[in-house]
Short mmCIF file of C-alpha atoms and ligand atoms in Angstrom, two decimals:
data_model
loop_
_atom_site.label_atom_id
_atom_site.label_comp_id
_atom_site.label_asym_id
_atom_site.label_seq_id
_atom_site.Cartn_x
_atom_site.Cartn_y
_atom_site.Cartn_z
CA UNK A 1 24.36 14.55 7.63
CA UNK A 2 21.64 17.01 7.23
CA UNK A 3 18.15 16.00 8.35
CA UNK A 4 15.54 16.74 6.67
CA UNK A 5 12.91 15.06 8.63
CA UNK A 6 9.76 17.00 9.76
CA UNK A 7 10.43 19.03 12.91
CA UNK A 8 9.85 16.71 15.91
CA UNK A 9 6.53 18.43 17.44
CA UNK A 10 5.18 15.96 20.36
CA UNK A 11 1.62 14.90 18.42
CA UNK A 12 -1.18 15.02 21.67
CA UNK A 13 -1.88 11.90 23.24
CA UNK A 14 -5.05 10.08 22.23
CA UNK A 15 -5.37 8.21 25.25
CA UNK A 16 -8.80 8.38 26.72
CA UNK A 17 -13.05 7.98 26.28
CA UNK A 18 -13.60 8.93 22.52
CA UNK A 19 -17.48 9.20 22.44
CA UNK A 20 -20.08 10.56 20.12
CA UNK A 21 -19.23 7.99 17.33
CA UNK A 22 -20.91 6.43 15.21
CA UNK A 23 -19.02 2.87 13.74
CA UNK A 24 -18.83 2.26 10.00
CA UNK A 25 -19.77 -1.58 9.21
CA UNK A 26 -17.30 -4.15 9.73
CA UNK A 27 -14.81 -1.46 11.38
CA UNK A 28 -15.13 -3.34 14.59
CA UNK A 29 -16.06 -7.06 14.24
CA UNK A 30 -15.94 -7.68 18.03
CA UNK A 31 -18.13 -5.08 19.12
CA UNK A 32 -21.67 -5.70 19.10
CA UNK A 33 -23.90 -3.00 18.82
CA UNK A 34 -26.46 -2.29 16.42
CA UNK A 35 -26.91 0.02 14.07
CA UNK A 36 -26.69 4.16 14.90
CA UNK A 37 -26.27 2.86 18.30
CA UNK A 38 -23.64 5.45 19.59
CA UNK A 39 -20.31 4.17 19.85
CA UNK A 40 -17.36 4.58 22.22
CA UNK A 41 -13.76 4.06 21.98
CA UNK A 42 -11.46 3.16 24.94
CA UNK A 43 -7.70 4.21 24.13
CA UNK A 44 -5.28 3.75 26.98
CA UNK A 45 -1.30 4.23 26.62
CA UNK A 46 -2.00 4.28 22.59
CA UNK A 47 -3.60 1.29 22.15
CA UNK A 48 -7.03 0.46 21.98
CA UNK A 49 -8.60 -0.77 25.22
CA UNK A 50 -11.95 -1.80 24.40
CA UNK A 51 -14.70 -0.57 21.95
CA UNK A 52 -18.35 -0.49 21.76
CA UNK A 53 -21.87 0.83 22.70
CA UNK A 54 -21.38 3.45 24.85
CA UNK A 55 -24.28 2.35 26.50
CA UNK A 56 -22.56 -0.54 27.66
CA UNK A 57 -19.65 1.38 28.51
CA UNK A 58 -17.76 -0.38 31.39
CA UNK A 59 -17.92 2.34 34.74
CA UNK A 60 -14.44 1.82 35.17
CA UNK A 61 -13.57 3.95 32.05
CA UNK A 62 -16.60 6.28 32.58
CA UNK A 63 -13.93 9.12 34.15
CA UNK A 64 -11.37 9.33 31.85
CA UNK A 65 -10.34 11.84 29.61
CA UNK A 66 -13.03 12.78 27.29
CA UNK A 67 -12.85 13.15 23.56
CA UNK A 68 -15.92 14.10 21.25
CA UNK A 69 -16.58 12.68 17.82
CA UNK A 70 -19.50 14.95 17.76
CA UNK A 71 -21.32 11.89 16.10
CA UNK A 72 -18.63 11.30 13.26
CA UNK A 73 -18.32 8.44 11.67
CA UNK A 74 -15.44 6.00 12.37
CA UNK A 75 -13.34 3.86 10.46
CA UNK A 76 -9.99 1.79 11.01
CA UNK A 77 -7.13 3.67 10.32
CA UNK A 78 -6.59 3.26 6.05
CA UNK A 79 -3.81 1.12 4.59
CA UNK A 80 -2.01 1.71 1.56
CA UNK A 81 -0.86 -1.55 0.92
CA UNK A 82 0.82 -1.19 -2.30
CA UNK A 83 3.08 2.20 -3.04
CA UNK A 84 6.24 2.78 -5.17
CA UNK A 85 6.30 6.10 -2.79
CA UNK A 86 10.24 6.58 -2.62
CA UNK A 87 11.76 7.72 -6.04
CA UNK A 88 13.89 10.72 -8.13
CA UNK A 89 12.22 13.04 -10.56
CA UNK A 90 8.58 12.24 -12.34
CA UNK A 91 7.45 11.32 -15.92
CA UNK A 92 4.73 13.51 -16.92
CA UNK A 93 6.50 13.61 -20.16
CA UNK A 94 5.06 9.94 -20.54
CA UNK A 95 1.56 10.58 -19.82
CA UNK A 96 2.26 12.96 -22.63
CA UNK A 97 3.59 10.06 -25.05
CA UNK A 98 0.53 7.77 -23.91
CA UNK A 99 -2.04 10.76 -24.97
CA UNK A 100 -0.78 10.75 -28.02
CA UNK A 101 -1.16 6.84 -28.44
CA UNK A 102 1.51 5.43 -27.03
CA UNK A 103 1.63 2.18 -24.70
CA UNK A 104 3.16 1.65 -21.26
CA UNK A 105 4.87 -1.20 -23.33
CA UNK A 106 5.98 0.98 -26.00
CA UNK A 107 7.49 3.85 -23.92
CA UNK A 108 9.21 1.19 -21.78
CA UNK A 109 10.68 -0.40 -25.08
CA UNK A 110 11.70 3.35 -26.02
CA UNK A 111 13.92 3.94 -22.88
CA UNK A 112 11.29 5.52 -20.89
CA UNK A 113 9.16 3.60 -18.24
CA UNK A 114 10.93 2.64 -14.97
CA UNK A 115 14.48 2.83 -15.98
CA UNK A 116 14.05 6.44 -16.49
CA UNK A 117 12.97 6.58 -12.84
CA UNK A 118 15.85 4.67 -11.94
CA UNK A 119 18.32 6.93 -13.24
CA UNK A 120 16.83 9.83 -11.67
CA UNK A 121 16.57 8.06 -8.22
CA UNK A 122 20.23 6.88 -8.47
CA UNK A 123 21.44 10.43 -9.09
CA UNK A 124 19.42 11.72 -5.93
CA UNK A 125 21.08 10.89 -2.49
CA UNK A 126 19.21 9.84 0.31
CA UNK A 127 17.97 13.34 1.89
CA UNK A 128 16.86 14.60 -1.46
CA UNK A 129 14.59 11.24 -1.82
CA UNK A 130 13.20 12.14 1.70
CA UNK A 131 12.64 15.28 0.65
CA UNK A 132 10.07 14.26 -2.18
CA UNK A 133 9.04 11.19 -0.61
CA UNK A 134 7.95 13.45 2.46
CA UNK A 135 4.81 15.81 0.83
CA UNK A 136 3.27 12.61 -1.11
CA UNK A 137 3.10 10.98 2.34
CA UNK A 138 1.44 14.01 4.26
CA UNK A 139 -0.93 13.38 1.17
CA UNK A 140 -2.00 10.01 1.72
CA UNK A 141 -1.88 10.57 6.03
CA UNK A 142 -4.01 13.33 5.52
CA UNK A 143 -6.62 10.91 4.05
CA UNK A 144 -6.71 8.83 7.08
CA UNK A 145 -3.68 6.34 6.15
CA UNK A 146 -2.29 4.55 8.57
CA UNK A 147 -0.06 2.21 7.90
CA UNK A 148 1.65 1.93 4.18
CA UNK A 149 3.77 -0.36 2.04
CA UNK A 150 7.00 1.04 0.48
CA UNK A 151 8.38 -0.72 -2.46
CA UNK A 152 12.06 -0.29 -3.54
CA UNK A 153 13.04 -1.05 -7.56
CA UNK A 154 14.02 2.22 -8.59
CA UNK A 155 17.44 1.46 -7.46
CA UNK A 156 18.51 -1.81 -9.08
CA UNK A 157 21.53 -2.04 -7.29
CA UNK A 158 22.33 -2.71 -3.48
CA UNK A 159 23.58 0.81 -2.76
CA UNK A 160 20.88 2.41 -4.74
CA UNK A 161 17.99 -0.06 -3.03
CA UNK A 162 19.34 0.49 0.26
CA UNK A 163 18.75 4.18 -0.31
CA UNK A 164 15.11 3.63 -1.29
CA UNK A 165 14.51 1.01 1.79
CA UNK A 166 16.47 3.36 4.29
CA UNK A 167 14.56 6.67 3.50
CA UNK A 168 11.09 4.15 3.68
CA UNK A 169 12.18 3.55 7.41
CA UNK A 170 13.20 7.26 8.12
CA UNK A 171 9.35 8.33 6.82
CA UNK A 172 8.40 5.66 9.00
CA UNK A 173 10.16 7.35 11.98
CA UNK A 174 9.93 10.87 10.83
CA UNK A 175 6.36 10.54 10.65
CA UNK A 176 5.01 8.24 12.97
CA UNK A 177 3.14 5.83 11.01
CA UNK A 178 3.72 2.12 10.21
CA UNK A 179 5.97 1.45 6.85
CA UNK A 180 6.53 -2.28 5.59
CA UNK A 181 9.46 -2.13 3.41
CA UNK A 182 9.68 -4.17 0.27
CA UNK A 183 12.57 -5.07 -1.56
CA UNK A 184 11.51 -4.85 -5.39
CA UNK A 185 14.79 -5.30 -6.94
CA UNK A 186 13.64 -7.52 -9.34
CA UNK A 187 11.07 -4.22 -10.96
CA UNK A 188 13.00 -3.70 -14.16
CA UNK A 189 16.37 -4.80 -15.46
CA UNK A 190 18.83 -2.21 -15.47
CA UNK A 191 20.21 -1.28 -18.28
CA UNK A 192 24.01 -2.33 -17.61
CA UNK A 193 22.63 -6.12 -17.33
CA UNK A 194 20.99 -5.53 -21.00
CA UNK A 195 20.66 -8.72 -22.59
CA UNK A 196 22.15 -10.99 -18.67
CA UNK A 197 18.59 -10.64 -17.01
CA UNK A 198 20.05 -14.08 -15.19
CA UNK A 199 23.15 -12.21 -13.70
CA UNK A 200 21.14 -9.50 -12.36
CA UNK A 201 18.74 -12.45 -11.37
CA UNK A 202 22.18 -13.94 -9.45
CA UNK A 203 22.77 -10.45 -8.03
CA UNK A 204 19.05 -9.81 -6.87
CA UNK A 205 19.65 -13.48 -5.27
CA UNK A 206 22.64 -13.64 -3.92
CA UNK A 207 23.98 -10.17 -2.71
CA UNK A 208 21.38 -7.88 -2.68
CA UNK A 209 18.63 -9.32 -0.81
CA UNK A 210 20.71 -11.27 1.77
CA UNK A 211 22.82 -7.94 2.65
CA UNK A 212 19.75 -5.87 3.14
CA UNK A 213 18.08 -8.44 4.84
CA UNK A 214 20.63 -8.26 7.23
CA UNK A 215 20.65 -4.71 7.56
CA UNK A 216 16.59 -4.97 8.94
CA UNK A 217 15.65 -2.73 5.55
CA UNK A 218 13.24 -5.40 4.23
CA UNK A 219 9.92 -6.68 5.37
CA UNK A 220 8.62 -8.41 2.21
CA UNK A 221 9.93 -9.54 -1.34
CA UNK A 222 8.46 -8.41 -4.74
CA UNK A 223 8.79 -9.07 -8.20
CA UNK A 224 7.44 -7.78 -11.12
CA UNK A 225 6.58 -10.68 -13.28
CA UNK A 226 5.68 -9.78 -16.69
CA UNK A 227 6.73 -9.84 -20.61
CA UNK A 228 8.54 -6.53 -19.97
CA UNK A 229 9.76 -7.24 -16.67
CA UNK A 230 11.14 -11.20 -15.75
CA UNK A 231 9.75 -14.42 -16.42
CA UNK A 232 8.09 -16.87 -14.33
CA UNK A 233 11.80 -18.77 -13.44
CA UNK A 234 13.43 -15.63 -12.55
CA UNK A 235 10.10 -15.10 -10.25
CA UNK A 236 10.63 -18.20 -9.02
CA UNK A 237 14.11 -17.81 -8.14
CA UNK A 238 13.69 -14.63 -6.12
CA UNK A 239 11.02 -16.43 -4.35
CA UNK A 240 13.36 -19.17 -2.99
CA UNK A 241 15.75 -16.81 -2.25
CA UNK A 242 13.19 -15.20 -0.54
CA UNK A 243 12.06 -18.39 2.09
CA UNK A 244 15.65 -19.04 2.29
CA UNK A 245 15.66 -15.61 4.83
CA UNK A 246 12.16 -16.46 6.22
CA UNK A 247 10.75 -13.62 4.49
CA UNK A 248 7.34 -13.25 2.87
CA UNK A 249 6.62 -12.76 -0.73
CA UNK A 250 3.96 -11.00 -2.91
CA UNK A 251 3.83 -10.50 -6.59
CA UNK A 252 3.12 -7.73 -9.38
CA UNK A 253 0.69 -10.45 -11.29
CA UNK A 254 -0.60 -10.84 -14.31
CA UNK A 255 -0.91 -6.89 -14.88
CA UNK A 256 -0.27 -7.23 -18.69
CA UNK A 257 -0.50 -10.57 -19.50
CA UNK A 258 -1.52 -13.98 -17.56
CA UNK A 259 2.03 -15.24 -16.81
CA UNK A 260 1.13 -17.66 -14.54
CA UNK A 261 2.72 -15.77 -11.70
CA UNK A 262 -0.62 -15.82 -9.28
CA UNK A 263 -0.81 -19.53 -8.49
CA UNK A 264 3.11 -18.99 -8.28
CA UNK A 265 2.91 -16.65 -5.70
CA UNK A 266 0.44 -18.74 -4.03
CA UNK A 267 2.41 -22.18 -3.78
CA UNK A 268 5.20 -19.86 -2.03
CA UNK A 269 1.98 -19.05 0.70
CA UNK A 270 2.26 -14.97 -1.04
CA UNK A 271 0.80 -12.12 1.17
CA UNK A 272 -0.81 -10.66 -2.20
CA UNK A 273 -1.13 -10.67 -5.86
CA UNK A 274 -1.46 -7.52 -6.76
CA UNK A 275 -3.26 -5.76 -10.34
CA UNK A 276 -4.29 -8.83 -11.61
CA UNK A 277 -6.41 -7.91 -14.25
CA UNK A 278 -5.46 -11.22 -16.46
CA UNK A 279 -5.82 -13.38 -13.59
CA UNK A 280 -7.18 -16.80 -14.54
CA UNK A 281 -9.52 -19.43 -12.75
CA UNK A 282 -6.44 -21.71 -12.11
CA UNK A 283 -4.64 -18.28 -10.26
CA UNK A 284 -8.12 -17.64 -8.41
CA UNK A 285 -8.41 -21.44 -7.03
CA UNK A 286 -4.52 -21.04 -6.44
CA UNK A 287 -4.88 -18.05 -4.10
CA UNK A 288 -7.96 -18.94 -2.45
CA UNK A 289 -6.35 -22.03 -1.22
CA UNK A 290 -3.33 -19.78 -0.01
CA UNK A 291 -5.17 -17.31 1.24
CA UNK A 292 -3.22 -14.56 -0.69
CA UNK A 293 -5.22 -11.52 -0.83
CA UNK A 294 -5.49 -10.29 -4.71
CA UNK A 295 -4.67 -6.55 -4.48
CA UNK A 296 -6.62 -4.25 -7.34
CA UNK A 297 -4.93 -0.85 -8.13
CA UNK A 298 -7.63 1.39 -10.15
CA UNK A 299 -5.19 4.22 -10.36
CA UNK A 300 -2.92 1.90 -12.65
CA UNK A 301 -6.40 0.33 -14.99
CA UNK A 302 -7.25 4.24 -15.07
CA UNK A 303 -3.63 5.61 -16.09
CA UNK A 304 -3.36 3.47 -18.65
CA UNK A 305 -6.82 3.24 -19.92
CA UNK A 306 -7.11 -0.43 -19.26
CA UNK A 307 -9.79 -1.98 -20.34
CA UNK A 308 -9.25 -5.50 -19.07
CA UNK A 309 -11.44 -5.75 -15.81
CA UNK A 310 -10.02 -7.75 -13.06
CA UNK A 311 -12.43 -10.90 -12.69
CA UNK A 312 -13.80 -9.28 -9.66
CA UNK A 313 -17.43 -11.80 -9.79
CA UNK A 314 -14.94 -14.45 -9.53
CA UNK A 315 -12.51 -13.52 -7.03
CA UNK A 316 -15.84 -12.55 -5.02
CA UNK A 317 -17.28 -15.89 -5.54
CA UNK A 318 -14.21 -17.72 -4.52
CA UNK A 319 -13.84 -15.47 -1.37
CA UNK A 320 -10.08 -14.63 -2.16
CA UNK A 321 -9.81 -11.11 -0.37
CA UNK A 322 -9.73 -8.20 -2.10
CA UNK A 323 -8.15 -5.15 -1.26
CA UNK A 324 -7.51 -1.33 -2.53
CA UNK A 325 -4.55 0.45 -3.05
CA UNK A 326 -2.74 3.53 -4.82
CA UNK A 327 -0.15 1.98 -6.17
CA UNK A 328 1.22 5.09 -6.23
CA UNK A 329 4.28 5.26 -8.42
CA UNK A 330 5.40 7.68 -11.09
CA UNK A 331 4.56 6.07 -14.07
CA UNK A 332 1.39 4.27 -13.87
CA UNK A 333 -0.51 5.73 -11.01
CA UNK A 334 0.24 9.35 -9.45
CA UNK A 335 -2.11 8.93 -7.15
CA UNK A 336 -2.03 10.16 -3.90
CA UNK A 337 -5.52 10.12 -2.57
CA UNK A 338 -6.52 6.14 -1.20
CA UNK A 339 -10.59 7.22 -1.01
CA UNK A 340 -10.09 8.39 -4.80
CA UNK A 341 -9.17 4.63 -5.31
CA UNK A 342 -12.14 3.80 -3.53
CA UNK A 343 -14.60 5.84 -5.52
CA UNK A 344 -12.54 4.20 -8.43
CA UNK A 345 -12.96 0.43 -6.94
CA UNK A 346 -16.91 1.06 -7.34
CA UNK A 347 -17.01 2.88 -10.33
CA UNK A 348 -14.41 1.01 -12.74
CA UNK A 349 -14.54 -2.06 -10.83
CA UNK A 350 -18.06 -2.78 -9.37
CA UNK A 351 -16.71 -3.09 -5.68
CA UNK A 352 -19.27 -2.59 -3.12
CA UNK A 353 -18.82 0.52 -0.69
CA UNK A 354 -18.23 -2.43 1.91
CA UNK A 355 -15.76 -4.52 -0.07
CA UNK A 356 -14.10 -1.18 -1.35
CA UNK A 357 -14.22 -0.35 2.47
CA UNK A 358 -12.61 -3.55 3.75
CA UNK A 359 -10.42 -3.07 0.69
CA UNK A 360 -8.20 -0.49 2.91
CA UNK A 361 -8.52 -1.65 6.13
CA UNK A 362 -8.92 -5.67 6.83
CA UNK A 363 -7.94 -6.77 3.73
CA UNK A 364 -5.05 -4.39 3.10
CA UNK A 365 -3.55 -5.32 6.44
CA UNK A 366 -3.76 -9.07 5.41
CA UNK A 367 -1.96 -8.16 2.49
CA UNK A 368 0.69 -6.17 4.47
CA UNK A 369 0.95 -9.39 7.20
CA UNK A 370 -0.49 -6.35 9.39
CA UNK A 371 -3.63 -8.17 10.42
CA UNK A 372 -3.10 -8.53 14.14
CA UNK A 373 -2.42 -4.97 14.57
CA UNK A 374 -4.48 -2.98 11.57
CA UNK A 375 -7.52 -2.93 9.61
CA UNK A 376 -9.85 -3.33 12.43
CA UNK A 377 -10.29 -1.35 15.93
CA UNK A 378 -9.70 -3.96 18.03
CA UNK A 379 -9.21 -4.51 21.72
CA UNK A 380 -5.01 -4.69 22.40
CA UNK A 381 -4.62 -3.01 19.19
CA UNK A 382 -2.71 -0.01 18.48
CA UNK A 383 -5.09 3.09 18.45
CA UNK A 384 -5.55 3.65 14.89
CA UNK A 385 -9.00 4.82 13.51
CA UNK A 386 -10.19 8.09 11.62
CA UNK A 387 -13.16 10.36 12.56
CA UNK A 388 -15.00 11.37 9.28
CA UNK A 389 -17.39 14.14 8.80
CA UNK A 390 -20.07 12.01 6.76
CA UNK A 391 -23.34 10.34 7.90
CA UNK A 392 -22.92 7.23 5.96
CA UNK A 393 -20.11 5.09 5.19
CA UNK A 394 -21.26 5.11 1.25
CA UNK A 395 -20.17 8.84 1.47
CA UNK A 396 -16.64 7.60 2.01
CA UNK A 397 -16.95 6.08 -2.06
CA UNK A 398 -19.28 8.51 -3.30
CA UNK A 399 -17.54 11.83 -3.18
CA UNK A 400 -14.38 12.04 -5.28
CA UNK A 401 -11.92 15.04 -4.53
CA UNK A 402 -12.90 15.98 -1.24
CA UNK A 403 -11.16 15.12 1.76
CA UNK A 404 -13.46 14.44 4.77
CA UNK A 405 -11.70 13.40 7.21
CA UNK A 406 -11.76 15.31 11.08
CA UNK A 407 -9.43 13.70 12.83
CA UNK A 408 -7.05 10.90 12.68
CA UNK A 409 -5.57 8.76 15.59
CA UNK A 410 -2.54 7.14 14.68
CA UNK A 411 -0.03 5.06 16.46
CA UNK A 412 -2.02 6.21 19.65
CA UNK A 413 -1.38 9.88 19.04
CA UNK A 414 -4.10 12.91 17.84
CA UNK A 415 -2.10 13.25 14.33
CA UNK A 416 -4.94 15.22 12.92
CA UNK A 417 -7.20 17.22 14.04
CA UNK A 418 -8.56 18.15 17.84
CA UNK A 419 -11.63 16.59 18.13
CA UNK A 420 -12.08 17.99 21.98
O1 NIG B 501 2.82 -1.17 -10.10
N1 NIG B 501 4.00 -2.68 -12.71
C1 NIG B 501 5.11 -2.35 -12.33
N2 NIG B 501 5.35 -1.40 -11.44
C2 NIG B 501 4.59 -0.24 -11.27
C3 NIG B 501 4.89 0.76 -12.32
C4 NIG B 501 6.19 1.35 -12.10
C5 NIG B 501 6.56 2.43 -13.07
O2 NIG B 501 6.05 2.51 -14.20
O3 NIG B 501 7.41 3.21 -12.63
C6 NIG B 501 3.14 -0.55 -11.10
O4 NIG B 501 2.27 -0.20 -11.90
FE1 FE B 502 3.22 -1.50 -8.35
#
């Protein structure tokens, strides 16, 4: 089969002192040091050793390899916790329809919308869905991402979902960087179960999830519960189908309407809720007790000129986690930039820089299940963090369109830049 995977170049070890830093609040919880204290990072056989003043620096690490920030700024390694990243063709004929008035609703309804992404991602085989997965990802890594969620639901079928979940783990592999899979084969209904939305529901259930399941390809369930998409039963069904394998579930929520699908989620213990923005107080109490992070996606609310706010005040005042993400998909959010989201979490959504922050590291991890091995730099950790070229962590919301990162440590390995 032909491989088209990037060339396998040996990425330089990051193992060593990393000094000259300078730590971005809350990227290290354990590490106390105060503020513009410098900062050093222990990495030893790719994962983080310890972190902290350098001051304080233990002498048995003093002699080892050095590595200079040159006084850059340091975050955990991003995470895109919510991408559609894996699909055929795109459907800039739609934004087209919505400029000229058009809904999402209303060019779903008129054949458009995800099925027309699912017939273009069923034609392509699995190589050719590589191919284009492959430059959106070097987009997002090059931003500092670290780790990343992959949905699948442009398939709608088990052959055509295990083509989406199988070139998710291959970018995984190919490019070094963590990938949770998610089986989203209950996204749209396809169009040879029009009008049966319960057999596909059956087939969702009782073939396709088990069998790919059992081929390792998924790490999480989604469902897209909404008006246009299936009801809160059908939810419900994929969720038991779900904690029948012993695998965790999240949930496209109350994007368009409030279906009742948050405190849903939450009585099956979800990982996330994600969009949101007709989440109730009942769905708010229902994932605080849970625990389920609520996931906002600007680059959807912007796409489709949404005006219906997430209840951020409340979800703060409950303390339900929030997190950040792309969504990245090809109808509601071509986004492929995860610090445009966070200029867009502050400006559209009136995140803080530090919640907007923690909104893709800590709290996209939680969302991901990732927590004890991303979001934070943490001792026994795998080295993930990014060097930036700003002074202050508020620069890291405030400029839109520029990309400054200098270097990025992933999965223990120099994966950009040379910081000497
Ligand atoms: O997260 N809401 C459903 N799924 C995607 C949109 C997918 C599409 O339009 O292709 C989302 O916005
Ligand atoms: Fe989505």
């Amino acid at each position: 089969m032909m491989q088209t995977m990037k060339p396998a170049i040996p990425l330089p070890s990051a193992d060593g002192l990393w000094t000259g830093l300078c730590l971005a609040p809350g990227a290290a919880p354990g590490a106390a040091l105060e503020a513009d204290a410098e900062a050093a990072i222990v990495v030893a056989q790719g994962a983080i050793r310890w972190v902290g003043a350098r001051s304080a620096l233990p002498a048995e690490f003093a002699g080892l390899a050095p590595h200079d920030g040159g006084g850059a700024l340091v975050t955990p390694g991003l995470v895109d916790c919510h991408t559609h990243l894996v699909y055929g063709g795109q459907r800039a004929n739609e934004f087209a329809m919505r400029l000229a008035g058009a809904t999402y609703e209303e060019v779903a309804k008129a054949g458009g919308g995800i099925v027309s992404s699912v017939r273009a991602t069923r034609e392509a085989d699995e190589d050719t869905l590589f191919a284009q997965a492959a430059p959106r990802l070097e987009q997002l890594l090059a931003d500092g991402v670290c780790a990343i969620e992959i949905k699948s639901g442009y398939g709608l079928s088990l052959e055509h979902e295990r083509k989406q979940l199988r070139v998710a783990r291959r970018l995984g592999e190919a490019y070094g960087v963590t990938v949770r899979a998610t089986f989203l084969g209950a996204h749209a209904l396809p169009p040879e179960y029009a009008g049966r939305s319960g057999d596909y529901i059956d087939l969702v259930c009782r073939e396709m999830l088990p069998a790919l399941a059992a081929e390792g390809l998924v790490d999480a369930v989604d469902v897209f519960c909404e008006r246009i998409a299936f009801s809160l039963e059908e939810t419900e069904r994929v969720f038991q189908a779900a904690r029948s394998l012993g695998l965790p579930v999240k949930l496209h929520a109350e994007q368009l309407s409030d279906m009742g699908g948050a405190a849903l989620a939450a009585r099956y213990g979800a990982l996330s809720c994600d969009h949101v923005e007709h989440l109730s107080a009942a769905g708010i109490e229902a994932m605080r007790q849970a625990g389920t992070v609520a996931v906002l996606l600007p680059g959807a609310y912007y796409t489709l000129r949404d005006t219906q706010l997430p209840p951020i005040e409340a979800l703060r005042a409950a303390g339900v986690p929030m997190a950040v993400s792309t969504d990245h998909n090809p109808g509601t959010s071509p986004a492929l930039s995860l610090l445009l989201m966070v200029n867009m979490a502050c400006t559209l959504f009136r995140l803080t820089v530090p919640e907007a922050l923690a909104g893709v590291t800590v709290h996209a991890a939680r969302a991901l299940g990732l927590q004890e091995t991303h979001g934070v730099i943490a001792p026994g950790m795998p080295a993930n963090f990014v060097l930036w070229n700003v002074r202050d962590a508020a620069e890291l919301a405030y400029w839109f369109g520029q990309q400054p990162v200098c270097a990025v440590v992933r999965q223990g390995r120099i994966a950009v830049g040379a910081a000497a």
